[in-house]
Amino acid sequence: MAGEPQADCLFCKIVSGDVPATVVRESETVVAFRDINPQAPTHILVIPRVHYPDAASLAAAEPAVAADLLREAGEIAGEEKIDGSGYRIVFNTGSGAGQTVFHAHAHLLGGRGMQWPPG
């Protein structure tokens, strides 16, 4: 059921503490941790504590949590000192877009120049 922890979800296991991660920030609604395969000097995943398969389903069901996720990403950018030079927040949706864990999450990327268009 959407919103409920999923036994086979890696990110649900990180939220519960069953899988270790380098957590940089936690709130009542989100957990943020360093990506194990960073694509930039700063690469942090910001995930909701509730399980939804992608950002659109999270926003439709729990818009306040989606807003918290974005606010926390911005605050982390400040803590990581990438807010002045610029950063990117990316939501991949579906396997064709590169989503490999089907638990809504944002990639916070910074610390290097970002090209446009991405991909």
Coordinates of N, CA, C and O in Angstrom, one line a residue:
M1 N 0.8 -1.2 0.0 CA 0.0 0.0 0.0 C 0.9 1.2 0.0 O 1.9 1.3 0.7
A2 N 0.6 2.2 -0.8 CA 1.3 3.4 -0.9 C 1.4 4.1 0.5 O 0.4 4.1 1.2
G3 N 2.5 4.7 0.8 CA 2.7 5.4 2.1 C 3.2 4.5 3.2 O 3.8 4.9 4.1
E4 N 3.0 3.2 3.0 CA 3.4 2.2 4.0 C 4.8 1.7 3.6 O 5.1 1.5 2.5
P5 N 5.7 1.3 4.6 CA 7.0 0.8 4.3 C 6.8 -0.5 3.5 O 5.9 -1.3 3.7
Q6 N 7.7 -0.7 2.6 CA 7.7 -1.9 1.7 C 8.9 -2.8 2.1 O 10.1 -2.3 2.2
A7 N 8.7 -4.0 2.4 CA 9.7 -4.9 2.9 C 10.9 -5.1 1.9 O 12.0 -5.3 2.3
D8 N 10.6 -5.0 0.6 CA 11.7 -5.2 -0.4 C 12.3 -3.9 -0.9 O 13.0 -3.9 -1.9
C9 N 12.0 -2.7 -0.2 CA 12.5 -1.4 -0.7 C 13.8 -1.0 0.1 O 13.8 -0.9 1.3
L10 N 14.9 -0.8 -0.6 CA 16.1 -0.4 0.0 C 16.0 0.9 0.8 O 16.5 1.0 1.9
F11 N 15.3 1.9 0.2 CA 15.1 3.1 1.0 C 14.3 3.0 2.2 O 14.5 3.7 3.2
C12 N 13.2 2.2 2.2 CA 12.5 1.9 3.4 C 13.4 1.3 4.5 O 13.2 1.6 5.6
K13 N 14.3 0.4 4.0 CA 15.2 -0.2 5.0 C 16.2 0.9 5.5 O 16.6 0.8 6.7
I14 N 16.6 1.9 4.7 CA 17.4 2.9 5.3 C 16.7 3.8 6.3 O 17.2 4.1 7.3
V15 N 15.4 4.1 5.9 CA 14.6 4.9 6.9 C 14.4 4.2 8.2 O 14.5 4.8 9.3
S16 N 14.2 2.8 8.2 CA 14.0 2.1 9.4 C 15.3 1.8 10.2 O 15.3 1.4 11.3
G17 N 16.5 2.1 9.5 CA 17.8 1.8 10.1 C 18.3 0.4 9.9 O 19.3 0.0 10.5
D18 N 17.6 -0.4 9.1 CA 18.0 -1.8 8.9 C 19.2 -1.8 7.9 O 19.9 -2.8 7.8
V19 N 19.3 -0.8 7.1 CA 20.5 -0.7 6.1 C 21.2 0.6 6.5 O 20.6 1.6 6.6
P20 N 22.5 0.5 6.7 CA 23.3 1.7 7.0 C 23.4 2.7 5.8 O 23.4 2.3 4.7
A21 N 23.5 3.9 6.2 CA 23.7 5.0 5.2 C 24.5 6.1 5.9 O 24.4 6.3 7.2
T22 N 25.1 7.0 5.2 CA 25.8 8.1 5.7 C 24.8 9.3 5.8 O 24.7 10.1 4.8
V23 N 24.0 9.3 6.8 CA 22.9 10.3 7.0 C 23.5 11.7 7.3 O 24.4 11.8 8.2
V24 N 23.0 12.7 6.6 CA 23.5 14.0 6.8 C 22.4 14.9 7.4 O 22.7 15.9 8.0
R25 N 21.2 14.4 7.4 CA 20.1 15.2 7.9 C 18.8 14.3 8.0 O 18.6 13.5 7.2
E26 N 18.1 14.5 9.1 CA 16.8 13.9 9.3 C 15.8 14.8 9.9 O 16.1 15.8 10.6
S27 N 14.6 14.6 9.5 CA 13.5 15.4 10.0 C 12.3 14.4 10.3 O 12.5 13.2 10.1
E28 N 11.2 14.9 10.7 CA 10.0 14.0 10.9 C 9.6 13.4 9.6 O 9.0 12.3 9.7
T29 N 9.8 14.0 8.5 CA 9.3 13.6 7.2 C 10.3 13.0 6.2 O 9.9 12.3 5.3
V30 N 11.6 13.4 6.4 CA 12.6 13.0 5.4 C 13.9 12.5 6.1 O 14.2 12.9 7.2
V31 N 14.6 11.8 5.3 CA 16.0 11.4 5.6 C 16.9 11.7 4.4 O 16.5 11.5 3.3
A32 N 18.0 12.3 4.7 CA 19.0 12.6 3.6 C 20.3 11.9 3.9 O 20.8 12.0 5.0
F33 N 20.9 11.4 2.8 CA 22.1 10.6 3.0 C 23.0 10.7 1.7 O 22.5 11.0 0.6
R34 N 24.3 10.5 1.9 CA 25.2 10.6 0.7 C 25.0 9.4 -0.2 O 24.8 8.3 0.2
D35 N 25.0 9.7 -1.5 CA 24.8 8.6 -2.5 C 26.1 7.8 -2.5 O 27.2 8.3 -2.4
I36 N 26.0 6.5 -2.6 CA 27.1 5.6 -2.6 C 27.9 5.6 -3.9 O 29.0 5.1 -4.0
N37 N 27.3 6.2 -5.0 CA 27.9 6.3 -6.3 C 27.8 7.7 -6.8 O 27.0 8.0 -7.7
P38 N 28.5 8.6 -6.1 CA 28.3 10.1 -6.4 C 28.6 10.5 -7.8 O 29.6 10.0 -8.4
Q39 N 27.7 11.3 -8.3 CA 27.9 11.9 -9.7 C 28.4 13.3 -9.7 O 28.6 13.9 -10.7
A40 N 28.7 13.8 -8.5 CA 29.2 15.2 -8.3 C 29.9 15.2 -6.9 O 29.6 14.3 -6.1
P41 N 30.7 16.2 -6.7 CA 31.4 16.3 -5.4 C 30.4 16.3 -4.2 O 30.6 15.7 -3.2
T42 N 29.2 16.9 -4.4 CA 28.1 16.8 -3.4 C 27.0 16.0 -4.1 O 26.5 16.5 -5.2
H43 N 26.6 14.9 -3.6 CA 25.5 14.1 -4.2 C 24.8 13.4 -3.0 O 25.3 12.5 -2.4
I44 N 23.7 14.0 -2.7 CA 22.9 13.6 -1.5 C 21.5 13.2 -2.0 O 20.9 13.9 -2.8
L45 N 21.0 12.1 -1.5 CA 19.7 11.6 -1.7 C 18.8 12.1 -0.6 O 19.1 11.9 0.6
V46 N 17.7 12.7 -0.9 CA 16.7 13.2 0.1 C 15.4 12.4 -0.2 O 14.9 12.5 -1.3
I47 N 15.0 11.6 0.8 CA 13.9 10.7 0.6 C 12.8 10.9 1.7 O 13.1 11.3 2.8
P48 N 11.6 10.7 1.3 CA 10.5 10.8 2.3 C 10.5 9.6 3.2 O 10.9 8.5 2.7
R49 N 10.1 9.7 4.4 CA 10.0 8.5 5.3 C 8.9 7.6 4.8 O 8.9 6.4 5.1
V50 N 7.9 8.1 4.2 CA 6.8 7.3 3.7 C 7.2 6.8 2.3 O 7.9 7.4 1.6
H51 N 6.6 5.7 1.9 CA 6.9 5.1 0.6 C 5.9 5.4 -0.4 O 4.7 5.1 -0.3
Y52 N 6.4 6.0 -1.5 CA 5.6 6.2 -2.7 C 6.6 5.9 -3.8 O 7.8 6.2 -3.7
P53 N 6.2 5.4 -5.0 CA 7.1 4.9 -6.0 C 7.8 6.0 -6.7 O 8.9 5.8 -7.3
D54 N 7.3 7.3 -6.7 CA 7.9 8.3 -7.4 C 7.5 9.7 -6.9 O 6.6 9.8 -6.1
A55 N 8.1 10.7 -7.4 CA 7.8 12.1 -6.9 C 6.4 12.5 -7.1 O 5.7 13.2 -6.3
A56 N 5.9 12.2 -8.3 CA 4.5 12.6 -8.7 C 3.5 11.9 -7.8 O 2.5 12.6 -7.3
S57 N 3.6 10.7 -7.5 CA 2.7 10.0 -6.6 C 2.8 10.5 -5.1 O 1.8 10.7 -4.4
L58 N 4.0 10.9 -4.7 CA 4.2 11.5 -3.4 C 3.5 12.8 -3.3 O 2.7 13.1 -2.4
A59 N 3.7 13.7 -4.3 CA 3.1 15.0 -4.4 C 1.6 14.9 -4.4 O 0.9 15.7 -3.8
A60 N 1.0 14.0 -5.1 CA -0.4 13.8 -5.2 C -1.0 13.4 -3.9 O -2.1 13.9 -3.5
A61 N -0.4 12.5 -3.2 CA -0.9 11.9 -2.0 C -0.6 12.7 -0.8 O -1.4 12.8 0.1
E62 N 0.6 13.3 -0.7 CA 1.1 14.0 0.5 C 1.9 15.2 0.1 O 3.1 15.2 0.2
P63 N 1.2 16.2 -0.4 CA 1.9 17.4 -0.9 C 2.8 18.1 0.2 O 3.8 18.6 -0.2
A64 N 2.4 18.1 1.4 CA 3.2 18.7 2.5 C 4.5 18.0 2.6 O 5.5 18.6 2.9
V65 N 4.5 16.7 2.5 CA 5.8 15.9 2.6 C 6.7 16.2 1.4 O 7.9 16.4 1.5
A66 N 6.1 16.3 0.2 CA 6.8 16.7 -1.0 C 7.5 18.1 -0.8 O 8.6 18.3 -1.2
A67 N 6.7 19.0 -0.2 CA 7.3 20.4 0.0 C 8.4 20.3 1.1 O 9.4 21.0 0.9
D68 N 8.2 19.5 2.1 CA 9.3 19.3 3.1 C 10.5 18.8 2.5 O 11.6 19.2 2.8
L69 N 10.4 17.8 1.5 CA 11.6 17.2 0.9 C 12.3 18.3 0.1 O 13.6 18.4 0.2
L70 N 11.6 19.2 -0.6 CA 12.3 20.3 -1.3 C 12.9 21.3 -0.4 O 14.0 21.8 -0.6
R71 N 12.2 21.6 0.7 CA 12.8 22.6 1.6 C 14.0 22.0 2.3 O 15.0 22.7 2.4
E72 N 14.0 20.8 2.7 CA 15.2 20.1 3.3 C 16.3 20.1 2.3 O 17.5 20.4 2.7
A73 N 16.1 19.8 1.0 CA 17.1 19.8 0.0 C 17.8 21.2 0.0 O 19.0 21.3 -0.1
G74 N 17.0 22.2 0.0 CA 17.6 23.6 0.0 C 18.4 23.9 1.2 O 19.5 24.5 1.1
E75 N 17.9 23.4 2.3 CA 18.7 23.7 3.6 C 20.0 22.9 3.6 O 21.0 23.4 4.0
I76 N 20.0 21.7 3.0 CA 21.2 20.9 2.9 C 22.2 21.5 2.0 O 23.4 21.6 2.3
A77 N 21.7 22.1 0.9 CA 22.6 22.8 0.0 C 23.3 23.9 0.7 O 24.5 24.1 0.5
G78 N 22.6 24.6 1.6 CA 23.3 25.7 2.4 C 24.3 25.1 3.3 O 25.5 25.6 3.4
E79 N 24.0 24.0 4.0 CA 24.9 23.3 4.9 C 26.1 22.8 4.2 O 27.3 22.8 4.7
E80 N 25.9 22.3 2.9 CA 27.0 21.8 2.1 C 27.8 22.9 1.4 O 28.8 22.6 0.7
K81 N 27.3 24.1 1.5 CA 28.0 25.3 0.9 C 28.0 25.2 -0.6 O 29.0 25.7 -1.2
I82 N 26.9 24.7 -1.2 CA 26.8 24.7 -2.6 C 25.7 25.6 -3.1 O 25.5 25.8 -4.3
D83 N 25.1 26.3 -2.1 CA 24.0 27.2 -2.5 C 24.4 28.5 -3.2 O 23.7 29.0 -4.1
G84 N 25.7 28.9 -3.0 CA 26.2 30.1 -3.7 C 26.6 29.8 -5.1 O 26.4 30.6 -6.0
S85 N 27.2 28.6 -5.3 CA 27.7 28.3 -6.7 C 26.6 27.6 -7.5 O 26.8 27.6 -8.8
G86 N 25.5 27.2 -6.9 CA 24.5 26.5 -7.7 C 24.4 25.0 -7.5 O 25.4 24.4 -7.2
Y87 N 23.2 24.5 -7.5 CA 23.0 23.1 -7.4 C 21.8 22.6 -8.2 O 21.1 23.5 -8.7
R88 N 21.7 21.4 -8.3 CA 20.6 20.8 -9.1 C 19.8 19.8 -8.2 O 20.5 19.0 -7.4
I89 N 18.5 19.8 -8.3 CA 17.7 18.8 -7.6 C 17.0 18.0 -8.7 O 16.3 18.6 -9.6
V90 N 17.2 16.7 -8.7 CA 16.7 15.8 -9.8 C 15.8 14.8 -9.3 O 16.2 14.1 -8.3
F91 N 14.7 14.6 -9.9 CA 13.8 13.5 -9.6 C 13.7 12.6 -10.9 O 13.2 13.1 -11.9
N92 N 14.2 11.4 -10.8 CA 14.1 10.5 -11.9 C 12.8 9.7 -11.7 O 12.5 9.2 -10.6
T93 N 12.0 9.5 -12.8 CA 10.7 8.8 -12.6 C 10.6 7.8 -13.7 O 10.6 8.1 -14.9
G94 N 10.7 6.5 -13.3 CA 10.6 5.4 -14.2 C 12.0 4.9 -14.6 O 13.0 5.7 -14.6
S95 N 12.1 3.7 -15.0 CA 13.4 3.1 -15.4 C 14.0 3.7 -16.6 O 15.2 3.9 -16.7
G96 N 13.2 4.2 -17.5 CA 13.7 4.9 -18.7 C 14.4 6.2 -18.4 O 15.2 6.7 -19.2
A97 N 14.1 6.8 -17.2 CA 14.7 8.0 -16.8 C 15.9 7.8 -15.8 O 16.5 8.7 -15.3
G98 N 16.1 6.5 -15.6 CA 17.3 6.1 -14.7 C 16.9 5.8 -13.3 O 17.7 5.7 -12.4
Q99 N 15.6 5.8 -12.9 CA 15.2 5.4 -11.6 C 15.5 4.0 -11.3 O 15.0 3.1 -12.1
T100 N 16.2 3.7 -10.3 CA 16.5 2.3 -10.0 C 15.9 1.8 -8.6 O 15.8 0.6 -8.4
V101 N 15.6 2.8 -7.8 CA 14.9 2.4 -6.5 C 13.6 3.1 -6.6 O 13.5 4.4 -6.7
F102 N 12.5 2.4 -6.5 CA 11.2 2.9 -6.7 C 10.5 3.3 -5.4 O 9.5 2.8 -5.0
H103 N 11.2 4.3 -4.8 CA 10.8 5.0 -3.6 C 11.2 6.4 -3.9 O 12.3 6.7 -4.3
A104 N 10.2 7.3 -3.9 CA 10.4 8.7 -4.3 C 11.7 9.2 -3.6 O 11.9 9.0 -2.5
H105 N 12.5 9.9 -4.4 CA 13.7 10.5 -3.9 C 14.2 11.6 -4.8 O 14.0 11.6 -6.0
A106 N 14.9 12.6 -4.2 CA 15.5 13.7 -4.9 C 17.0 13.5 -4.8 O 17.6 13.2 -3.8
H107 N 17.7 13.7 -6.0 CA 19.2 13.8 -6.0 C 19.6 15.3 -5.8 O 19.1 16.1 -6.7
L108 N 20.3 15.6 -4.8 CA 20.9 17.0 -4.7 C 22.3 16.9 -5.1 O 23.1 16.2 -4.6
L109 N 22.6 17.6 -6.2 CA 23.9 17.6 -6.8 C 24.5 19.0 -6.9 O 23.9 19.9 -7.2
G110 N 25.8 19.0 -6.6 CA 26.5 20.3 -6.6 C 28.0 20.1 -6.5 O 28.5 19.0 -6.3
G111 N 28.7 21.3 -6.5 CA 30.1 21.2 -6.3 C 30.9 21.1 -7.6 O 32.1 21.0 -7.6
R112 N 30.2 21.2 -8.8 CA 30.8 21.2 -10.1 C 29.8 21.8 -11.0 O 28.6 22.0 -10.7
G113 N 30.3 22.2 -12.2 CA 29.4 22.8 -13.2 C 28.4 21.7 -13.7 O 28.8 20.6 -13.8
M114 N 27.2 22.1 -14.0 CA 26.2 21.3 -14.5 C 25.9 21.7 -16.0 O 25.8 22.8 -16.3
Q115 N 25.9 20.7 -16.8 CA 25.6 20.9 -18.2 C 24.1 21.0 -18.5 O 23.3 20.4 -17.8
W116 N 23.8 21.6 -19.6 CA 22.4 21.6 -20.0 C 22.3 21.4 -21.5 O 23.1 22.0 -22.2
P117 N 21.6 20.5 -22.1 CA 20.6 19.7 -21.3 C 21.3 18.6 -20.6 O 22.3 18.1 -21.0
P118 N 20.7 18.1 -19.5 CA 21.2 17.0 -18.7 C 21.1 15.7 -19.5 O 20.2 15.6 -20.4
G119 N 21.8 14.7 -19.1 CA 21.6 13.4 -19.7 C 22.4 13.3 -21.0 O 22.8 12.6 -21.7

